[in-house]
């Protein structure tokens, strides 16, 4: 097979091309600031659960669950399991389980401060997807992951990364949760275990948590101009997570929350500046395709568009220890809203070659790596599955 290295590189740079175009003052691709929801939750029984869903174009709904077994001599994680896409060597979603018993996940943050692009030294940094992959292989704990990832920061594809160390899950000791945020020229990270234990959860939703990152990135100015959508504490997902995380007691209830979108009825999904007064992104699992194509949406990045939460992935200590397993479901949520279908959607000119044309009502699967049993159905009683 003749593989062109440049084409392969461009596939893996999909998450960084928009920032590179900003740096090079080229015509911008459509820029999105809301890409993923994430939750780390300590249940009343003391179980540590980790979950993530990816917000992106529906053209990207051909998915692959991967597990790499590459026992490099200097690697502490011979195996890494992750959600991904055809042709790429990393997740893109950024949901990883490593054999060092780390779960690594992120939600993207934007850089609205164009002056920061001057801190990007083209030709003198390592792309984010490479630093990400190397950190997953080398890291033995959260702080080690952050230290490795921070080297040669390029400032492209800026995110809030969360590293959950399941070696600390039983004792709930320091190092259970590390949170890192990146911008061009700066990285902030710290041990957030104490905060996690205090509130029982850490939620992530595309708004910087650290004040230095929030201020430097321009989110303050965006919040002053457009309101709570750009606020860390008041944006809709922050408020929904704060309200509903208490209902999470196991993987089943975690699944419900990560697929939650009641945009037509939930008061936290109301957009007072919009016409009509509901917004498909004011939910844990976005459905921007259900917004009104003829509506008025004066806040940047919301309104009718080809974007939504196209999956959900979650894991627990038991699943991590049982050969890096996860529970995953593909497709936009259809729990409280109509199921997505290419036959009925109002989206036009969105390529979807080889995607199912009917309603996306796929059931979640549990990964069972090896033995010819991949994709075993997980036991969620309300879906009629057997354990």
Short mmCIF file of C-alpha atoms in Angstrom, two decimals:
data_model
loop_
_atom_site.label_atom_id
_atom_site.label_comp_id
_atom_site.label_asym_id
_atom_site.label_seq_id
_atom_site.Cartn_x
_atom_site.Cartn_y
_atom_site.Cartn_z
CA UNK A 1 0.00 0.00 0.00
CA UNK A 2 1.32 3.42 -0.97
CA UNK A 3 0.70 5.77 1.98
CA UNK A 4 1.51 9.44 1.43
CA UNK A 5 3.11 10.77 4.65
CA UNK A 6 1.79 14.31 4.13
CA UNK A 7 -1.79 13.08 3.84
CA UNK A 8 -1.44 10.96 6.96
CA UNK A 9 0.00 13.93 8.84
CA UNK A 10 -2.86 16.19 7.73
CA UNK A 11 -5.40 13.64 8.99
CA UNK A 12 -3.78 13.73 12.42
CA UNK A 13 -3.60 17.54 12.35
CA UNK A 14 -7.35 17.87 11.92
CA UNK A 15 -7.71 19.37 15.42
CA UNK A 16 -4.87 21.85 14.92
CA UNK A 17 -5.47 23.18 11.41
CA UNK A 18 -7.80 25.99 12.53
CA UNK A 19 -5.22 27.35 14.96
CA UNK A 20 -2.44 26.99 12.41
CA UNK A 21 -4.50 29.02 9.95
CA UNK A 22 -4.96 31.72 12.61
CA UNK A 23 -1.21 31.80 13.20
CA UNK A 24 -0.45 32.01 9.48
CA UNK A 25 -3.19 34.62 8.89
CA UNK A 26 -4.86 32.36 6.38
CA UNK A 27 -8.58 32.15 5.61
CA UNK A 28 -10.11 30.57 8.68
CA UNK A 29 -11.90 27.28 8.76
CA UNK A 30 -15.21 27.40 10.63
CA UNK A 31 -14.11 27.81 14.23
CA UNK A 32 -15.87 26.16 17.15
CA UNK A 33 -15.25 26.73 20.84
CA UNK A 34 -17.52 24.02 22.20
CA UNK A 35 -16.11 20.58 21.61
CA UNK A 36 -17.00 17.96 24.25
CA UNK A 37 -18.48 17.54 27.71
CA UNK A 38 -16.70 15.61 30.46
CA UNK A 39 -17.42 14.49 34.01
CA UNK A 40 -15.46 12.84 36.79
CA UNK A 41 -17.82 11.71 39.54
CA UNK A 42 -17.36 10.07 42.95
CA UNK A 43 -20.58 8.18 43.66
CA UNK A 44 -22.14 7.88 47.15
CA UNK A 45 -20.60 4.40 47.37
CA UNK A 46 -17.13 5.83 46.69
CA UNK A 47 -16.77 4.59 43.11
CA UNK A 48 -14.86 6.89 40.74
CA UNK A 49 -16.53 7.19 37.33
CA UNK A 50 -15.19 9.03 34.28
CA UNK A 51 -17.17 10.05 31.18
CA UNK A 52 -16.87 12.07 28.00
CA UNK A 53 -18.85 12.94 24.89
CA UNK A 54 -17.55 14.54 21.70
CA UNK A 55 -19.17 17.54 20.00
CA UNK A 56 -18.32 17.80 16.34
CA UNK A 57 -19.72 17.69 12.81
CA UNK A 58 -22.07 14.83 12.02
CA UNK A 59 -19.88 14.10 9.01
CA UNK A 60 -17.46 12.52 11.54
CA UNK A 61 -19.79 9.78 12.76
CA UNK A 62 -17.76 6.86 11.38
CA UNK A 63 -16.13 5.76 14.62
CA UNK A 64 -13.52 3.21 15.69
CA UNK A 65 -12.71 1.96 19.18
CA UNK A 66 -8.99 1.14 19.26
CA UNK A 67 -6.51 -0.54 21.54
CA UNK A 68 -2.80 -0.26 20.80
CA UNK A 69 -0.41 -2.78 22.31
CA UNK A 70 3.07 -1.39 21.65
CA UNK A 71 5.51 -2.40 24.40
CA UNK A 72 8.18 0.22 23.79
CA UNK A 73 11.25 -0.20 26.00
CA UNK A 74 10.82 3.17 27.75
CA UNK A 75 7.01 3.11 27.91
CA UNK A 76 5.08 2.78 31.15
CA UNK A 77 1.87 2.10 29.22
CA UNK A 78 2.34 -0.79 26.84
CA UNK A 79 -1.37 -0.61 26.05
CA UNK A 80 -3.68 2.33 25.38
CA UNK A 81 -7.41 1.99 24.60
CA UNK A 82 -9.33 4.92 23.15
CA UNK A 83 -12.20 6.12 21.01
CA UNK A 84 -11.09 7.33 17.60
CA UNK A 85 -11.69 7.63 13.85
CA UNK A 86 -10.35 5.91 10.73
CA UNK A 87 -6.83 6.86 9.71
CA UNK A 88 -5.61 8.64 12.86
CA UNK A 89 -3.16 7.42 15.47
CA UNK A 90 -4.66 9.30 18.42
CA UNK A 91 -8.19 9.75 19.71
CA UNK A 92 -9.17 13.24 18.45
CA UNK A 93 -11.97 13.00 21.07
CA UNK A 94 -9.20 12.55 23.62
CA UNK A 95 -10.57 9.75 25.75
CA UNK A 96 -7.82 7.30 26.70
CA UNK A 97 -7.34 4.44 29.15
CA UNK A 98 -3.71 3.43 29.67
CA UNK A 99 -2.16 0.36 31.24
CA UNK A 100 -0.64 2.69 33.86
CA UNK A 101 -4.30 2.86 35.05
CA UNK A 102 -4.70 6.45 33.92
CA UNK A 103 -7.80 7.80 32.20
CA UNK A 104 -7.03 10.91 30.15
CA UNK A 105 -9.75 13.12 28.66
CA UNK A 106 -10.26 16.73 27.62
CA UNK A 107 -12.58 19.44 26.42
CA UNK A 108 -11.32 22.14 24.08
CA UNK A 109 -10.86 25.79 24.98
CA UNK A 110 -10.58 28.66 22.51
CA UNK A 111 -8.03 31.41 22.20
CA UNK A 112 -9.82 34.71 21.58
CA UNK A 113 -6.64 36.70 22.23
CA UNK A 114 -4.92 36.99 18.86
CA UNK A 115 -1.82 38.51 20.48
CA UNK A 116 -1.00 35.10 21.95
CA UNK A 117 -0.38 33.62 18.51
CA UNK A 118 2.93 35.49 18.53
CA UNK A 119 4.09 32.99 21.17
CA UNK A 120 3.80 30.14 18.66
CA UNK A 121 7.22 29.52 17.15
CA UNK A 122 6.61 27.63 13.93
CA UNK A 123 9.27 25.03 13.36
CA UNK A 124 10.24 24.98 17.04
CA UNK A 125 7.47 23.04 18.74
CA UNK A 126 5.87 19.61 18.73
CA UNK A 127 2.28 19.20 17.56
CA UNK A 128 -0.30 18.60 20.25
CA UNK A 129 -1.32 15.17 19.00
CA UNK A 130 2.30 13.97 19.30
CA UNK A 131 2.82 15.41 22.81
CA UNK A 132 -0.50 13.88 23.78
CA UNK A 133 0.49 10.43 22.49
CA UNK A 134 3.93 10.55 24.09
CA UNK A 135 2.51 11.60 27.47
CA UNK A 136 0.04 8.70 27.36
CA UNK A 137 2.93 6.28 26.82
CA UNK A 138 5.41 7.68 29.33
CA UNK A 139 3.31 8.91 32.25
CA UNK A 140 3.01 6.97 35.49
CA UNK A 141 0.64 9.46 37.18
CA UNK A 142 -1.21 12.71 36.56
CA UNK A 143 1.56 15.14 37.40
CA UNK A 144 4.01 13.15 35.28
CA UNK A 145 1.55 13.25 32.36
CA UNK A 146 1.24 17.03 32.72
CA UNK A 147 5.00 17.50 32.89
CA UNK A 148 5.65 15.43 29.76
CA UNK A 149 2.79 17.05 27.83
CA UNK A 150 4.01 20.55 28.76
CA UNK A 151 7.33 20.13 26.96
CA UNK A 152 7.59 22.06 23.68
CA UNK A 153 4.11 23.55 24.00
CA UNK A 154 3.04 24.68 20.55
CA UNK A 155 -0.13 26.49 21.57
CA UNK A 156 -2.27 24.73 18.96
CA UNK A 157 -5.40 22.74 19.85
CA UNK A 158 -5.75 24.19 23.33
CA UNK A 159 -7.67 22.13 25.87
CA UNK A 160 -8.46 21.41 29.47
CA UNK A 161 -6.99 17.96 30.09
CA UNK A 162 -8.08 15.82 33.04
CA UNK A 163 -5.96 12.88 34.17
CA UNK A 164 -7.64 10.44 36.56
CA UNK A 165 -5.21 8.07 38.29
CA UNK A 166 -7.17 4.96 39.19
CA UNK A 167 -4.26 3.74 41.32
CA UNK A 168 -5.48 6.41 43.76
CA UNK A 169 -9.19 5.64 43.45
CA UNK A 170 -9.50 3.34 46.47
CA UNK A 171 -7.67 5.66 48.87
CA UNK A 172 -8.90 8.95 47.33
CA UNK A 173 -5.40 10.25 47.97
CA UNK A 174 -3.48 13.12 46.40
CA UNK A 175 -2.97 12.70 42.68
CA UNK A 176 -6.36 11.16 41.95
CA UNK A 177 -7.22 14.09 39.63
CA UNK A 178 -4.85 16.39 37.81
CA UNK A 179 -6.21 19.19 35.59
CA UNK A 180 -4.13 20.96 32.93
CA UNK A 181 -5.03 23.86 30.66
CA UNK A 182 -3.00 25.08 27.70
CA UNK A 183 -2.69 28.29 25.69
CA UNK A 184 0.09 29.53 23.39
CA UNK A 185 3.07 30.25 25.62
CA UNK A 186 1.49 29.05 28.86
CA UNK A 187 0.32 25.93 30.65
CA UNK A 188 -1.32 25.71 34.07
CA UNK A 189 -1.87 22.46 35.95
CA UNK A 190 -2.43 21.31 39.51
CA UNK A 191 -3.66 18.48 41.67
CA UNK A 192 -7.44 18.92 41.94
CA UNK A 193 -8.11 15.93 44.19
CA UNK A 194 -9.15 18.04 47.19
CA UNK A 195 -11.68 19.98 45.12
CA UNK A 196 -13.03 16.73 43.65
CA UNK A 197 -13.48 15.22 47.10
CA UNK A 198 -15.18 18.38 48.38
CA UNK A 199 -17.86 18.53 45.67
CA UNK A 200 -17.79 14.85 44.54
CA UNK A 201 -17.45 15.86 40.89
CA UNK A 202 -15.39 17.74 38.32
CA UNK A 203 -17.16 18.85 35.15
CA UNK A 204 -15.57 20.22 31.97
CA UNK A 205 -17.40 22.07 29.19
CA UNK A 206 -15.05 24.17 27.04
CA UNK A 207 -14.58 27.11 29.41
CA UNK A 208 -11.20 27.54 31.19
CA UNK A 209 -11.14 26.85 34.91
CA UNK A 210 -7.85 28.50 35.88
CA UNK A 211 -8.15 32.28 36.20
CA UNK A 212 -4.85 32.92 34.44
CA UNK A 213 -6.01 30.90 31.40
CA UNK A 214 -9.56 32.33 31.47
CA UNK A 215 -8.24 35.89 31.52
CA UNK A 216 -5.40 35.46 29.01
CA UNK A 217 -7.57 33.61 26.48
CA UNK A 218 -10.11 36.43 26.18
CA UNK A 219 -13.07 34.61 27.74
CA UNK A 220 -13.62 37.55 30.12
CA UNK A 221 -14.16 39.89 27.20
CA UNK A 222 -16.43 37.39 25.46
CA UNK A 223 -18.53 36.98 28.61
CA UNK A 224 -18.80 40.75 29.02
CA UNK A 225 -19.96 41.06 25.41
CA UNK A 226 -22.21 38.03 25.02
CA UNK A 227 -23.13 36.83 28.49
CA UNK A 228 -23.13 33.58 30.44
CA UNK A 229 -22.36 31.27 27.51
CA UNK A 230 -18.69 32.20 28.10
CA UNK A 231 -18.87 32.08 31.93
CA UNK A 232 -17.16 29.24 33.80
CA UNK A 233 -19.77 29.02 36.56
CA UNK A 234 -22.91 30.21 34.76
CA UNK A 235 -22.75 28.65 31.32
CA UNK A 236 -25.63 26.24 30.78
CA UNK A 237 -23.63 23.04 31.02
CA UNK A 238 -21.99 24.14 34.27
CA UNK A 239 -25.42 24.66 35.80
CA UNK A 240 -26.86 21.42 34.42
CA UNK A 241 -23.89 19.40 35.68
CA UNK A 242 -24.16 21.07 39.11
CA UNK A 243 -27.87 20.31 39.27
CA UNK A 244 -27.86 16.74 37.95
CA UNK A 245 -24.53 15.20 39.01
CA UNK A 246 -26.11 14.15 42.34
CA UNK A 247 -28.23 11.65 40.38
CA UNK A 248 -25.15 9.75 39.21
CA UNK A 249 -24.78 6.61 41.31
CA UNK A 250 -23.51 4.09 38.74
CA UNK A 251 -22.68 3.72 35.04
CA UNK A 252 -26.34 3.58 34.06
CA UNK A 253 -27.20 6.96 35.61
CA UNK A 254 -23.91 8.38 34.32
CA UNK A 255 -24.94 7.28 30.83
CA UNK A 256 -28.25 9.11 31.20
CA UNK A 257 -26.51 12.34 32.19
CA UNK A 258 -23.93 12.21 29.39
CA UNK A 259 -26.73 11.71 26.85
CA UNK A 260 -28.95 14.38 28.38
CA UNK A 261 -30.60 16.99 26.16
CA UNK A 262 -34.09 18.23 27.03
CA UNK A 263 -33.69 21.44 25.07
CA UNK A 264 -37.43 22.04 24.54
CA UNK A 265 -38.37 21.74 28.24
CA UNK A 266 -35.36 22.30 30.52
CA UNK A 267 -35.29 25.92 31.79
CA UNK A 268 -31.48 25.80 31.73
CA UNK A 269 -31.67 25.22 27.96
CA UNK A 270 -33.47 28.50 27.40
CA UNK A 271 -31.67 31.23 25.49
CA UNK A 272 -33.35 34.53 26.32
CA UNK A 273 -31.53 36.38 23.51
CA UNK A 274 -32.61 33.80 20.93
CA UNK A 275 -35.73 33.31 18.85
CA UNK A 276 -37.07 30.71 19.52
CA UNK A 277 -36.06 30.59 23.19
CA UNK A 278 -34.35 27.21 23.18
CA UNK A 279 -30.85 26.20 22.18
CA UNK A 280 -29.58 22.72 21.33
CA UNK A 281 -26.11 23.39 22.73
CA UNK A 282 -27.43 24.35 26.17
CA UNK A 283 -27.29 20.68 27.13
CA UNK A 284 -24.75 18.03 28.11
CA UNK A 285 -25.15 16.32 24.72
CA UNK A 286 -25.54 18.97 22.02
CA UNK A 287 -28.06 18.78 19.16
CA UNK A 288 -27.48 21.99 17.20
CA UNK A 289 -29.22 20.38 14.22
CA UNK A 290 -32.51 20.76 16.13
CA UNK A 291 -32.20 24.52 16.35
CA UNK A 292 -34.40 26.58 14.03
CA UNK A 293 -32.70 27.18 10.64
CA UNK A 294 -34.64 30.45 10.44
CA UNK A 295 -34.13 31.43 14.07
CA UNK A 296 -32.20 34.33 15.55
CA UNK A 297 -29.10 33.41 17.59
CA UNK A 298 -27.03 36.51 18.40
CA UNK A 299 -24.35 34.67 20.43
CA UNK A 300 -21.38 33.35 18.42
CA UNK A 301 -21.07 29.58 17.92
CA UNK A 302 -24.70 28.68 18.71
CA UNK A 303 -27.77 28.31 16.48
CA UNK A 304 -28.62 25.86 13.70
CA UNK A 305 -25.54 24.04 12.46
CA UNK A 306 -23.96 20.71 11.64
CA UNK A 307 -22.78 19.87 15.16
CA UNK A 308 -23.75 17.75 18.10
CA UNK A 309 -22.55 15.22 20.64
CA UNK A 310 -21.87 12.24 18.43
CA UNK A 311 -21.13 9.68 21.16
CA UNK A 312 -20.54 8.99 24.84
CA UNK A 313 -17.75 7.03 26.49
CA UNK A 314 -17.37 6.12 30.16
CA UNK A 315 -15.43 3.86 32.46
CA UNK A 316 -14.92 2.88 36.09
CA UNK A 317 -12.16 1.42 38.21
CA UNK A 318 -13.52 -2.07 37.64
CA UNK A 319 -13.55 -1.63 33.88
CA UNK A 320 -10.08 -0.03 33.82
CA UNK A 321 -8.67 -2.97 35.76
CA UNK A 322 -10.49 -5.46 33.52
CA UNK A 323 -8.29 -5.02 30.46
CA UNK A 324 -8.89 -1.29 29.83
CA UNK A 325 -12.60 -1.58 29.11
CA UNK A 326 -15.03 1.24 28.43
CA UNK A 327 -18.73 1.62 27.69
CA UNK A 328 -19.39 3.53 24.46
CA UNK A 329 -22.32 4.53 22.29
CA UNK A 330 -22.24 6.06 18.81
CA UNK A 331 -24.50 8.72 17.39
CA UNK A 332 -26.35 11.85 18.56
CA UNK A 333 -28.56 11.53 21.61
CA UNK A 334 -32.21 10.70 21.11
CA UNK A 335 -33.22 10.26 24.73
CA UNK A 336 -35.41 13.36 25.28
CA UNK A 337 -35.34 14.66 21.69
CA UNK A 338 -36.09 13.06 18.30
CA UNK A 339 -33.51 10.55 17.09
CA UNK A 340 -31.13 11.80 14.42
CA UNK A 341 -31.68 10.61 10.86
CA UNK A 342 -30.04 11.72 7.63
CA UNK A 343 -33.41 11.11 5.96
CA UNK A 344 -35.27 13.68 8.07
CA UNK A 345 -32.62 16.17 9.24
CA UNK A 346 -32.81 19.78 8.08
CA UNK A 347 -29.05 19.77 7.52
CA UNK A 348 -28.04 20.11 3.90
CA UNK A 349 -24.74 19.57 2.09
CA UNK A 350 -23.17 17.63 4.98
CA UNK A 351 -21.27 14.65 3.49
CA UNK A 352 -22.14 11.35 5.16
CA UNK A 353 -20.78 8.61 2.92
CA UNK A 354 -21.29 5.10 4.33
CA UNK A 355 -23.28 6.34 7.33
CA UNK A 356 -26.64 4.72 8.18
CA UNK A 357 -29.53 6.61 6.60
CA UNK A 358 -32.15 5.61 9.17
CA UNK A 359 -32.60 6.67 12.77
CA UNK A 360 -29.48 6.54 14.93
CA UNK A 361 -30.72 4.47 17.86
CA UNK A 362 -27.63 2.40 18.53
CA UNK A 363 -27.22 0.73 21.89
CA UNK A 364 -24.10 1.11 24.03
CA UNK A 365 -21.40 -1.54 23.89
CA UNK A 366 -18.72 -2.60 26.31
CA UNK A 367 -15.32 -3.21 24.80
CA UNK A 368 -13.99 -6.70 25.45
CA UNK A 369 -10.57 -6.68 23.87
CA UNK A 370 -9.28 -9.91 22.33
CA UNK A 371 -10.73 -13.38 22.07
CA UNK A 372 -12.97 -12.47 19.16
CA UNK A 373 -15.56 -10.97 21.53
CA UNK A 374 -15.09 -7.25 20.83
CA UNK A 375 -18.20 -5.14 21.14
CA UNK A 376 -20.09 -7.21 23.72
CA UNK A 377 -23.29 -5.49 24.82
CA UNK A 378 -23.17 -4.01 28.29
CA UNK A 379 -25.83 -4.77 30.88
CA UNK A 380 -28.02 -1.70 31.19
CA UNK A 381 -31.36 -3.07 32.46
CA UNK A 382 -33.51 -0.22 31.12
CA UNK A 383 -32.33 -1.08 27.60
CA UNK A 384 -33.11 -4.76 28.09
CA UNK A 385 -29.50 -5.89 27.93
CA UNK A 386 -28.17 -8.96 29.65
CA UNK A 387 -25.09 -8.53 31.82
#
